[in-house]
Amino acid sequence: MADTDSFLHLARPLGPAPVGAQPSTAPLSVVIQPQAIFSILDHSLRRNPDQERVIGTLLGTRTEDGTEVEIRNCYAVPHTETAEQVEVDMDYQKQMLALHLRANPREVLVGWYATSAELNTFSALIQNFYGQQGDGTWPHPAVHLTVSTVPGQDIEARTYISAPIGVTAERAADSCLFIPVPYEIKYGEAEKSGLELISGAKDREDRTQGILTDIESLERAIQHVLDMLERVSNYVNNVLDEEAEPSSALGQFLMNALSLAPKVDPADIERDFNNHIQDVLVVSYLANTIRTQIDLSNRLATAALTLGTGDALTGTGGGSGEGGQKSGQGERRGKGRGGQNRSNES
Amino acid sequence: MPAPTTTLLIEGTFDELVDELAQYIDNLKKAQGDESSDIQAECAQLIQENKKDDVLKKLVTGSPALNQAPEKEFIAAYNLLVHLIKQSPNLNMFLPRVCQNLSSPIQSSPSNGAGLALSILSTVFNTLQSDNENRYHVFLAILRVIRGSSNFETLKPQLKNLDQWLVQWEMDEEDQRKLYLAVTDVASEVGEEEQAYQYLIRALRTIPSNEASSEEARELSLRALKSALTHPSHYDFQDLTDLDSIQALRNSDPVYFQLLEIFNADLLDDFNDFKDEHDGWIEAEGLDSAALNRKMRLLTLASIAASTGQARSLPYAHIAKALQIPLLDVEMWVIDVIRAGLVEGKLSQLNQTFLIHRSTYRVFGENQWREVASRLDMWRNSLVGVLQVIQNEKANFIAQKEQELREVDAKMNGAGLGTQQSYRKQRRGDGEADLE
């Protein structure tokens, strides 16, 4: 997501403070979980064709001092917008919020989203609705998240909080100042690699992508590292050929990164490796011996069954230790006899 | 897609809003006993004559009264004023005045005054186009407020955009220097020495090479040099020696320059020679001799660690000799130098040696680049090997799979035959057994 905006966020507007605490103007930051963005995009895809943008409620958590807001979840709220007026289904919003709070009381109302980067006076109205006392986020500022969803362009997200504007109460009611605040979209390693895999399908005709096996992803990772190494060594070679400007900070950094491998003697490695391989060999030898033993006894047991002398049959039928022994004896006998017979015959 | 520039959303015409604000300012003034103020009427008159700029001038002149507005209304009222003056084509005329008003203390809110002022100033800053050079002046005003309230923490995360802004504003070098120095002052006042030093260096970089020996450049360079020398955790002097203005010190202040050279590349012995040569100079210049000694020892240890080459180990005795310390203290010094981040490694008490994993090169020359290149090559070669092995194994695996498939097929075909044979054998065996 492109983030080329330059803005300064130094202080949030002075809000009413909870009892016993000093009101503070400490700046605010927003963390967005990707699942919220996904459901916003999904909502945007399912909107009516005549609707410019759709809105919804953001749920999440807030730190105790209110300086960090984390957006975790969201749901759509139906609304209609015409040139003159905007209508938001407030009952729906209230019911949904109550249901969500019952399901997950820790995720509270933090603000609202709109699927267009534009801000207008309706935004101000809705913002004031979400930030109001009672049903809104009061005493904390409501967070407004805009996600641009113009097809074919990069998705851009922005977050705002609001400050009042105007010196009379009527004026302040339907207007506000949006203050841009910094945000961060946080996703984990697992989510990232999953998304990478899914996005691999977008360049293919059939829009499918097979799941990579471990070995394939290892191969791919090595390729990736090799590409990066190629780039770095190109730079280093350029420096050596005096084609690129050497940066000692960069060199120092590379050197540090490259010397992260601990210093070990090759002789030590060989010795340790040999010790280890001997252990492994002993283990595998023992394992083989045991396997042979098991194989052998299995074969002996089955052989008794097929030969089927009287006492061997009863032995296996009983299944007791004694019987097993007997059957073993029977087998041996049987086999021995068979062998004798065959040798006699031949 | 650029960010929306209008973040001030208010309904109502210019005239109505002016009227409201004027009335508000009048009320504030009257509350303080200034009965004569009648901006509202004057503004109304000017609006009749359609002189918007004059109206705004009246409002801005009256705006110091806003500093007395109650906390809760302050932001709302000021935002309105910002909104109004933004309508004017002559923005430049009003902004300095507004910034000045905001930089002065806000009487109504002693504890949150700075926060309020900062919030308005950042609104002004944000509503200006990102390449508008007025942003520079607003930013300076912000720095003033921050300095007055020692609020550097809030600014710190935002400073990373500074370079980009300066490019956008197309500031000349003088103004850039002024800005960097302002940041330096703010940072050093709250004890952020490292940040202060970084911005001082940047300020020095803005000095063009033909002015490198000017008096101003000399003062700044000396200041940077001194703070680098005495800073307890700054060990990299290469960025300093690269600067033209520092090189100019070679002529104006040769002793300082000599000291810098020693700290940049030389060892403790050279430093001691320097002290003998310029006896009492360090104390006379107000530099902390003990701190310098300590720093020099750490740097010396880093140097000898870097010069061990492939062996990558240092006997204790060698360290003790180079640092001129008793053998017993070696481990303490090594731990210090590891903590300073100059070297990484292990102490082997049994062998009385220091095994080095990584060491910082004080001068990063061609040899070091070669070393980097060779290590990169080594890494790449081994990775290529690993990749080869993986690919081979994969090919083997596939081949094996095919082989197995073929075997299964073959078994399926020959299955009937095979079982019959064995069955026959079995029958024969049974028959024999019966015969017996």
PDB file of N, CA and C in Angstrom, chain A residues 8-18 22-29 65-67 127-128 131 137-144 159-165 175-182, chain B residues 7-8 70-79 109 112-123 126 154:
ATOM      1  N   LEU A   8       2.044  15.578   9.764  1.00  0.00           N
ATOM      2  CA  LEU A   8       2.654  15.620  11.067  1.00  0.00           C
ATOM      3  C   LEU A   8       1.565  15.308  12.065  1.00  0.00           C
ATOM      4  N   HIS A   9       1.844  14.393  12.958  1.00  0.00           N
ATOM      5  CA  HIS A   9       0.844  14.175  13.999  1.00  0.00           C
ATOM      6  C   HIS A   9       1.530  14.337  15.335  1.00  0.00           C
ATOM      7  N   LEU A  10       1.254  15.419  16.001  1.00  0.00           N
ATOM      8  CA  LEU A  10       1.966  15.716  17.239  1.00  0.00           C
ATOM      9  C   LEU A  10       1.069  15.644  18.459  1.00  0.00           C
ATOM     10  N   ALA A  11      -0.178  15.994  18.283  1.00  0.00           N
ATOM     11  CA  ALA A  11      -1.036  16.035  19.461  1.00  0.00           C
ATOM     12  C   ALA A  11      -2.454  15.753  19.040  1.00  0.00           C
ATOM     13  N   ARG A  12      -3.145  15.014  19.866  1.00  0.00           N
ATOM     14  CA  ARG A  12      -4.555  14.826  19.562  1.00  0.00           C
ATOM     15  C   ARG A  12      -5.341  15.894  20.311  1.00  0.00           C
ATOM     16  N   PRO A  13      -6.523  16.203  19.832  1.00  0.00           N
ATOM     17  CA  PRO A  13      -7.278  17.255  20.501  1.00  0.00           C
ATOM     18  C   PRO A  13      -7.603  16.852  21.920  1.00  0.00           C
ATOM     19  N   LEU A  14      -7.686  17.843  22.740  1.00  0.00           N
ATOM     20  CA  LEU A  14      -7.940  17.618  24.148  1.00  0.00           C
ATOM     21  C   LEU A  14      -9.346  17.088  24.310  1.00  0.00           C
ATOM     22  N   GLY A  15      -9.458  15.870  24.785  1.00  0.00           N
ATOM     23  CA  GLY A  15     -10.797  15.315  24.980  1.00  0.00           C
ATOM     24  C   GLY A  15     -11.142  15.342  26.446  1.00  0.00           C
ATOM     25  N   PRO A  16     -12.373  15.034  26.763  1.00  0.00           N
ATOM     26  CA  PRO A  16     -12.742  14.923  28.166  1.00  0.00           C
ATOM     27  C   PRO A  16     -12.023  13.722  28.749  1.00  0.00           C
ATOM     28  N   ALA A  17     -11.487  13.869  29.922  1.00  0.00           N
ATOM     29  CA  ALA A  17     -10.697  12.779  30.488  1.00  0.00           C
ATOM     30  C   ALA A  17     -11.532  12.000  31.467  1.00  0.00           C
ATOM     31  N   PRO A  18     -11.243  10.708  31.609  1.00  0.00           N
ATOM     32  CA  PRO A  18     -11.941   9.947  32.633  1.00  0.00           C
ATOM     33  C   PRO A  18     -11.652  10.517  34.013  1.00  0.00           C
ATOM     34  N   GLN A  22      -5.550  13.099  34.268  1.00  0.00           N
ATOM     35  CA  GLN A  22      -5.320  14.359  33.568  1.00  0.00           C
ATOM     36  C   GLN A  22      -5.692  14.194  32.105  1.00  0.00           C
ATOM     37  N   PRO A  23      -6.397  15.134  31.535  1.00  0.00           N
ATOM     38  CA  PRO A  23      -6.601  15.054  30.085  1.00  0.00           C
ATOM     39  C   PRO A  23      -5.254  15.186  29.391  1.00  0.00           C
ATOM     40  N   SER A  24      -5.045  14.405  28.353  1.00  0.00           N
ATOM     41  CA  SER A  24      -3.728  14.475  27.733  1.00  0.00           C
ATOM     42  C   SER A  24      -3.871  14.723  26.238  1.00  0.00           C
ATOM     43  N   THR A  25      -2.814  15.237  25.656  1.00  0.00           N
ATOM     44  CA  THR A  25      -2.828  15.461  24.222  1.00  0.00           C
ATOM     45  C   THR A  25      -1.786  14.608  23.545  1.00  0.00           C
ATOM     46  N   ALA A  26      -1.454  13.498  24.186  1.00  0.00           N
ATOM     47  CA  ALA A  26      -0.430  12.628  23.610  1.00  0.00           C
ATOM     48  C   ALA A  26      -0.893  12.134  22.240  1.00  0.00           C
ATOM     49  N   PRO A  27       0.012  12.033  21.281  1.00  0.00           N
ATOM     50  CA  PRO A  27      -0.405  11.604  19.947  1.00  0.00           C
ATOM     51  C   PRO A  27      -0.907  10.162  19.948  1.00  0.00           C
ATOM     52  N   LEU A  28      -1.606   9.840  18.878  1.00  0.00           N
ATOM     53  CA  LEU A  28      -2.319   8.564  18.813  1.00  0.00           C
ATOM     54  C   LEU A  28      -1.789   7.772  17.627  1.00  0.00           C
ATOM     55  N   SER A  29      -1.778   6.474  17.742  1.00  0.00           N
ATOM     56  CA  SER A  29      -1.412   5.685  16.572  1.00  0.00           C
ATOM     57  C   SER A  29      -2.379   4.522  16.438  1.00  0.00           C
ATOM     58  N   ASP A  65      -4.386   4.297  28.145  1.00  0.00           N
ATOM     59  CA  ASP A  65      -4.292   5.751  28.006  1.00  0.00           C
ATOM     60  C   ASP A  65      -4.854   6.217  26.658  1.00  0.00           C
ATOM     61  N   GLY A  66      -5.302   5.280  25.843  1.00  0.00           N
ATOM     62  CA  GLY A  66      -5.942   5.670  24.596  1.00  0.00           C
ATOM     63  C   GLY A  66      -4.980   6.100  23.504  1.00  0.00           C
ATOM     64  N   THR A  67      -3.658   5.871  23.673  1.00  0.00           N
ATOM     65  CA  THR A  67      -2.728   6.340  22.652  1.00  0.00           C
ATOM     66  C   THR A  67      -2.562   5.339  21.524  1.00  0.00           C
ATOM     67  N   GLN A 127     -18.904  11.073  11.360  1.00  0.00           N
ATOM     68  CA  GLN A 127     -17.826  11.069  12.345  1.00  0.00           C
ATOM     69  C   GLN A 127     -18.336  11.569  13.697  1.00  0.00           C
ATOM     70  N   ASN A 128     -19.122  12.646  13.652  1.00  0.00           N
ATOM     71  CA  ASN A 128     -19.646  13.167  14.904  1.00  0.00           C
ATOM     72  C   ASN A 128     -20.618  12.183  15.553  1.00  0.00           C
ATOM     73  N   GLY A 131     -18.518   9.619  17.236  1.00  0.00           N
ATOM     74  CA  GLY A 131     -17.722  10.112  18.353  1.00  0.00           C
ATOM     75  C   GLY A 131     -18.562  10.662  19.488  1.00  0.00           C
ATOM     76  N   THR A 137     -17.876   6.709  20.724  1.00  0.00           N
ATOM     77  CA  THR A 137     -16.621   6.310  21.350  1.00  0.00           C
ATOM     78  C   THR A 137     -16.232   7.240  22.486  1.00  0.00           C
ATOM     79  N   TRP A 138     -17.024   8.278  22.739  1.00  0.00           N
ATOM     80  CA  TRP A 138     -16.713   9.233  23.791  1.00  0.00           C
ATOM     81  C   TRP A 138     -16.343   8.501  25.075  1.00  0.00           C
ATOM     82  N   PRO A 139     -15.358   8.886  25.835  1.00  0.00           N
ATOM     83  CA  PRO A 139     -14.529  10.079  25.725  1.00  0.00           C
ATOM     84  C   PRO A 139     -13.332   9.954  24.787  1.00  0.00           C
ATOM     85  N   HIS A 140     -13.162   8.828  24.120  1.00  0.00           N
ATOM     86  CA  HIS A 140     -12.025   8.704  23.209  1.00  0.00           C
ATOM     87  C   HIS A 140     -12.418   9.211  21.830  1.00  0.00           C
ATOM     88  N   PRO A 141     -11.474   9.665  21.048  1.00  0.00           N
ATOM     89  CA  PRO A 141     -11.825  10.099  19.696  1.00  0.00           C
ATOM     90  C   PRO A 141     -12.176   8.897  18.829  1.00  0.00           C
ATOM     91  N   ALA A 142     -13.132   9.076  17.940  1.00  0.00           N
ATOM     92  CA  ALA A 142     -13.490   8.008  17.010  1.00  0.00           C
ATOM     93  C   ALA A 142     -12.464   7.984  15.878  1.00  0.00           C
ATOM     94  N   VAL A 143     -12.095   6.781  15.458  1.00  0.00           N
ATOM     95  CA  VAL A 143     -11.123   6.646  14.374  1.00  0.00           C
ATOM     96  C   VAL A 143     -11.877   6.460  13.065  1.00  0.00           C
ATOM     97  N   HIS A 144     -11.479   7.208  12.061  1.00  0.00           N
ATOM     98  CA  HIS A 144     -12.094   7.048  10.749  1.00  0.00           C
ATOM     99  C   HIS A 144     -11.057   6.458   9.805  1.00  0.00           C
ATOM    100  N   THR A 159      -5.988   6.905   8.046  1.00  0.00           N
ATOM    101  CA  THR A 159      -6.736   6.949   9.296  1.00  0.00           C
ATOM    102  C   THR A 159      -6.787   8.377   9.813  1.00  0.00           C
ATOM    103  N   TYR A 160      -7.894   8.705  10.366  1.00  0.00           N
ATOM    104  CA  TYR A 160      -8.077  10.057  10.900  1.00  0.00           C
ATOM    105  C   TYR A 160      -8.740   9.975  12.267  1.00  0.00           C
ATOM    106  N   ILE A 161      -8.506  11.022  13.046  1.00  0.00           N
ATOM    107  CA  ILE A 161      -9.383  11.284  14.170  1.00  0.00           C
ATOM    108  C   ILE A 161      -9.929  12.689  13.929  1.00  0.00           C
ATOM    109  N   SER A 162     -10.760  13.163  14.780  1.00  0.00           N
ATOM    110  CA  SER A 162     -11.367  14.450  14.457  1.00  0.00           C
ATOM    111  C   SER A 162     -11.250  15.430  15.607  1.00  0.00           C
ATOM    112  N   ALA A 163     -11.319  16.692  15.248  1.00  0.00           N
ATOM    113  CA  ALA A 163     -11.345  17.761  16.241  1.00  0.00           C
ATOM    114  C   ALA A 163     -12.529  18.647  15.908  1.00  0.00           C
ATOM    115  N   PRO A 164     -13.104  19.278  16.899  1.00  0.00           N
ATOM    116  CA  PRO A 164     -14.237  20.147  16.619  1.00  0.00           C
ATOM    117  C   PRO A 164     -13.799  21.412  15.901  1.00  0.00           C
ATOM    118  N   ILE A 165     -14.712  22.030  15.231  1.00  0.00           N
ATOM    119  CA  ILE A 165     -14.411  23.294  14.572  1.00  0.00           C
ATOM    120  C   ILE A 165     -15.668  24.155  14.660  1.00  0.00           C
ATOM    121  N   SER A 175     -19.987  19.719  11.553  1.00  0.00           N
ATOM    122  CA  SER A 175     -18.706  19.915  10.891  1.00  0.00           C
ATOM    123  C   SER A 175     -17.596  19.403  11.796  1.00  0.00           C
ATOM    124  N   CYS A 176     -16.482  19.027  11.196  1.00  0.00           N
ATOM    125  CA  CYS A 176     -15.351  18.652  12.031  1.00  0.00           C
ATOM    126  C   CYS A 176     -14.074  18.703  11.223  1.00  0.00           C
ATOM    127  N   LEU A 177     -12.980  18.696  11.939  1.00  0.00           N
ATOM    128  CA  LEU A 177     -11.677  18.700  11.300  1.00  0.00           C
ATOM    129  C   LEU A 177     -11.103  17.298  11.398  1.00  0.00           C
ATOM    130  N   PHE A 178     -10.710  16.738  10.279  1.00  0.00           N
ATOM    131  CA  PHE A 178     -10.093  15.413  10.306  1.00  0.00           C
ATOM    132  C   PHE A 178      -8.587  15.562  10.469  1.00  0.00           C
ATOM    133  N   ILE A 179      -8.067  14.913  11.477  1.00  0.00           N
ATOM    134  CA  ILE A 179      -6.622  14.969  11.728  1.00  0.00           C
ATOM    135  C   ILE A 179      -6.022  13.641  11.292  1.00  0.00           C
ATOM    136  N   PRO A 180      -5.145  13.652  10.318  1.00  0.00           N
ATOM    137  CA  PRO A 180      -4.531  12.385   9.912  1.00  0.00           C
ATOM    138  C   PRO A 180      -3.657  11.820  11.021  1.00  0.00           C
ATOM    139  N   VAL A 181      -3.758  10.534  11.262  1.00  0.00           N
ATOM    140  CA  VAL A 181      -2.906   9.896  12.269  1.00  0.00           C
ATOM    141  C   VAL A 181      -2.163   8.734  11.620  1.00  0.00           C
ATOM    142  N   PRO A 182      -0.980   8.444  12.119  1.00  0.00           N
ATOM    143  CA  PRO A 182      -0.219   7.342  11.525  1.00  0.00           C
ATOM    144  C   PRO A 182      -0.866   5.997  11.832  1.00  0.00           C
TER     145      PRO A 182
ATOM    146  N   THR B   7      -9.255  18.756   4.919  1.00  0.00           N
ATOM    147  CA  THR B   7      -9.676  17.961   6.054  1.00  0.00           C
ATOM    148  C   THR B   7     -10.534  18.801   6.985  1.00  0.00           C
ATOM    149  N   LEU B   8     -10.614  20.099   6.685  1.00  0.00           N
ATOM    150  CA  LEU B   8     -11.475  20.980   7.474  1.00  0.00           C
ATOM    151  C   LEU B   8     -12.835  20.992   6.814  1.00  0.00           C
ATOM    152  N   PRO B  70     -11.317  29.289  26.748  1.00  0.00           N
ATOM    153  CA  PRO B  70     -11.263  28.089  27.585  1.00  0.00           C
ATOM    154  C   PRO B  70     -10.770  26.894  26.787  1.00  0.00           C
ATOM    155  N   GLU B  71     -10.096  25.990  27.510  1.00  0.00           N
ATOM    156  CA  GLU B  71      -9.485  24.799  26.893  1.00  0.00           C
ATOM    157  C   GLU B  71     -10.375  24.135  25.858  1.00  0.00           C
ATOM    158  N   LYS B  72     -11.633  23.932  26.228  1.00  0.00           N
ATOM    159  CA  LYS B  72     -12.501  23.110  25.383  1.00  0.00           C
ATOM    160  C   LYS B  72     -12.849  23.791  24.079  1.00  0.00           C
ATOM    161  N   GLU B  73     -12.903  25.129  24.121  1.00  0.00           N
ATOM    162  CA  GLU B  73     -13.327  25.838  22.915  1.00  0.00           C
ATOM    163  C   GLU B  73     -12.136  26.262  22.069  1.00  0.00           C
ATOM    164  N   PHE B  74     -10.958  26.178  22.652  1.00  0.00           N
ATOM    165  CA  PHE B  74      -9.767  26.716  21.998  1.00  0.00           C
ATOM    166  C   PHE B  74      -9.551  26.107  20.615  1.00  0.00           C
ATOM    167  N   ILE B  75      -9.533  24.789  20.573  1.00  0.00           N
ATOM    168  CA  ILE B  75      -9.217  24.115  19.318  1.00  0.00           C
ATOM    169  C   ILE B  75     -10.273  24.415  18.272  1.00  0.00           C
ATOM    170  N   ALA B  76     -11.534  24.361  18.686  1.00  0.00           N
ATOM    171  CA  ALA B  76     -12.619  24.602  17.741  1.00  0.00           C
ATOM    172  C   ALA B  76     -12.510  26.002  17.148  1.00  0.00           C
ATOM    173  N   ALA B  77     -12.259  26.980  18.015  1.00  0.00           N
ATOM    174  CA  ALA B  77     -12.196  28.356  17.532  1.00  0.00           C
ATOM    175  C   ALA B  77     -11.003  28.548  16.607  1.00  0.00           C
ATOM    176  N   TYR B  78      -9.868  27.994  17.013  1.00  0.00           N
ATOM    177  CA  TYR B  78      -8.680  28.187  16.189  1.00  0.00           C
ATOM    178  C   TYR B  78      -8.819  27.477  14.846  1.00  0.00           C
ATOM    179  N   ASN B  79      -9.433  26.314  14.863  1.00  0.00           N
ATOM    180  CA  ASN B  79      -9.637  25.615  13.596  1.00  0.00           C
ATOM    181  C   ASN B  79     -10.464  26.452  12.643  1.00  0.00           C
ATOM    182  N   SER B 109      -4.813  27.415  29.666  1.00  0.00           N
ATOM    183  CA  SER B 109      -4.532  26.015  29.952  1.00  0.00           C
ATOM    184  C   SER B 109      -3.045  25.833  30.211  1.00  0.00           C
ATOM    185  N   ASN B 112      -1.868  21.971  29.502  1.00  0.00           N
ATOM    186  CA  ASN B 112      -1.976  21.394  28.168  1.00  0.00           C
ATOM    187  C   ASN B 112      -1.730  22.395  27.063  1.00  0.00           C
ATOM    188  N   GLY B 113      -1.276  23.568  27.439  1.00  0.00           N
ATOM    189  CA  GLY B 113      -1.120  24.630  26.446  1.00  0.00           C
ATOM    190  C   GLY B 113      -0.292  24.204  25.255  1.00  0.00           C
ATOM    191  N   ALA B 114       0.863  23.564  25.555  1.00  0.00           N
ATOM    192  CA  ALA B 114       1.750  23.175  24.459  1.00  0.00           C
ATOM    193  C   ALA B 114       1.065  22.172  23.553  1.00  0.00           C
ATOM    194  N   GLY B 115       0.348  21.239  24.149  1.00  0.00           N
ATOM    195  CA  GLY B 115      -0.356  20.238  23.352  1.00  0.00           C
ATOM    196  C   GLY B 115      -1.393  20.874  22.448  1.00  0.00           C
ATOM    197  N   LEU B 116      -2.103  21.853  22.986  1.00  0.00           N
ATOM    198  CA  LEU B 116      -3.110  22.533  22.186  1.00  0.00           C
ATOM    199  C   LEU B 116      -2.452  23.267  21.024  1.00  0.00           C
ATOM    200  N   ALA B 117      -1.400  24.014  21.355  1.00  0.00           N
ATOM    201  CA  ALA B 117      -0.729  24.775  20.301  1.00  0.00           C
ATOM    202  C   ALA B 117      -0.191  23.834  19.238  1.00  0.00           C
ATOM    203  N   LEU B 118       0.397  22.716  19.686  1.00  0.00           N
ATOM    204  CA  LEU B 118       0.953  21.756  18.725  1.00  0.00           C
ATOM    205  C   LEU B 118      -0.148  21.202  17.840  1.00  0.00           C
ATOM    206  N   SER B 119      -1.290  20.960  18.423  1.00  0.00           N
ATOM    207  CA  SER B 119      -2.342  20.359  17.614  1.00  0.00           C
ATOM    208  C   SER B 119      -2.820  21.336  16.549  1.00  0.00           C
ATOM    209  N   ILE B 120      -2.911  22.628  16.889  1.00  0.00           N
ATOM    210  CA  ILE B 120      -3.304  23.610  15.869  1.00  0.00           C
ATOM    211  C   ILE B 120      -2.204  23.756  14.826  1.00  0.00           C
ATOM    212  N   LEU B 121      -0.963  23.831  15.314  1.00  0.00           N
ATOM    213  CA  LEU B 121       0.141  24.023  14.361  1.00  0.00           C
ATOM    214  C   LEU B 121       0.236  22.850  13.404  1.00  0.00           C
ATOM    215  N   SER B 122       0.024  21.652  13.927  1.00  0.00           N
ATOM    216  CA  SER B 122       0.118  20.524  12.992  1.00  0.00           C
ATOM    217  C   SER B 122      -1.058  20.538  12.018  1.00  0.00           C
ATOM    218  N   THR B 123      -2.186  21.066  12.458  1.00  0.00           N
ATOM    219  CA  THR B 123      -3.295  21.213  11.511  1.00  0.00           C
ATOM    220  C   THR B 123      -2.909  22.180  10.402  1.00  0.00           C
ATOM    221  N   ASN B 126      -0.498  20.435   8.160  1.00  0.00           N
ATOM    222  CA  ASN B 126      -1.086  19.391   7.322  1.00  0.00           C
ATOM    223  C   ASN B 126      -1.992  19.943   6.244  1.00  0.00           C
ATOM    224  N   THR B 154       7.459  13.450  21.350  1.00  0.00           N
ATOM    225  CA  THR B 154       6.368  13.383  20.381  1.00  0.00           C
ATOM    226  C   THR B 154       6.856  13.669  18.973  1.00  0.00           C
TER     227      THR B 154
END
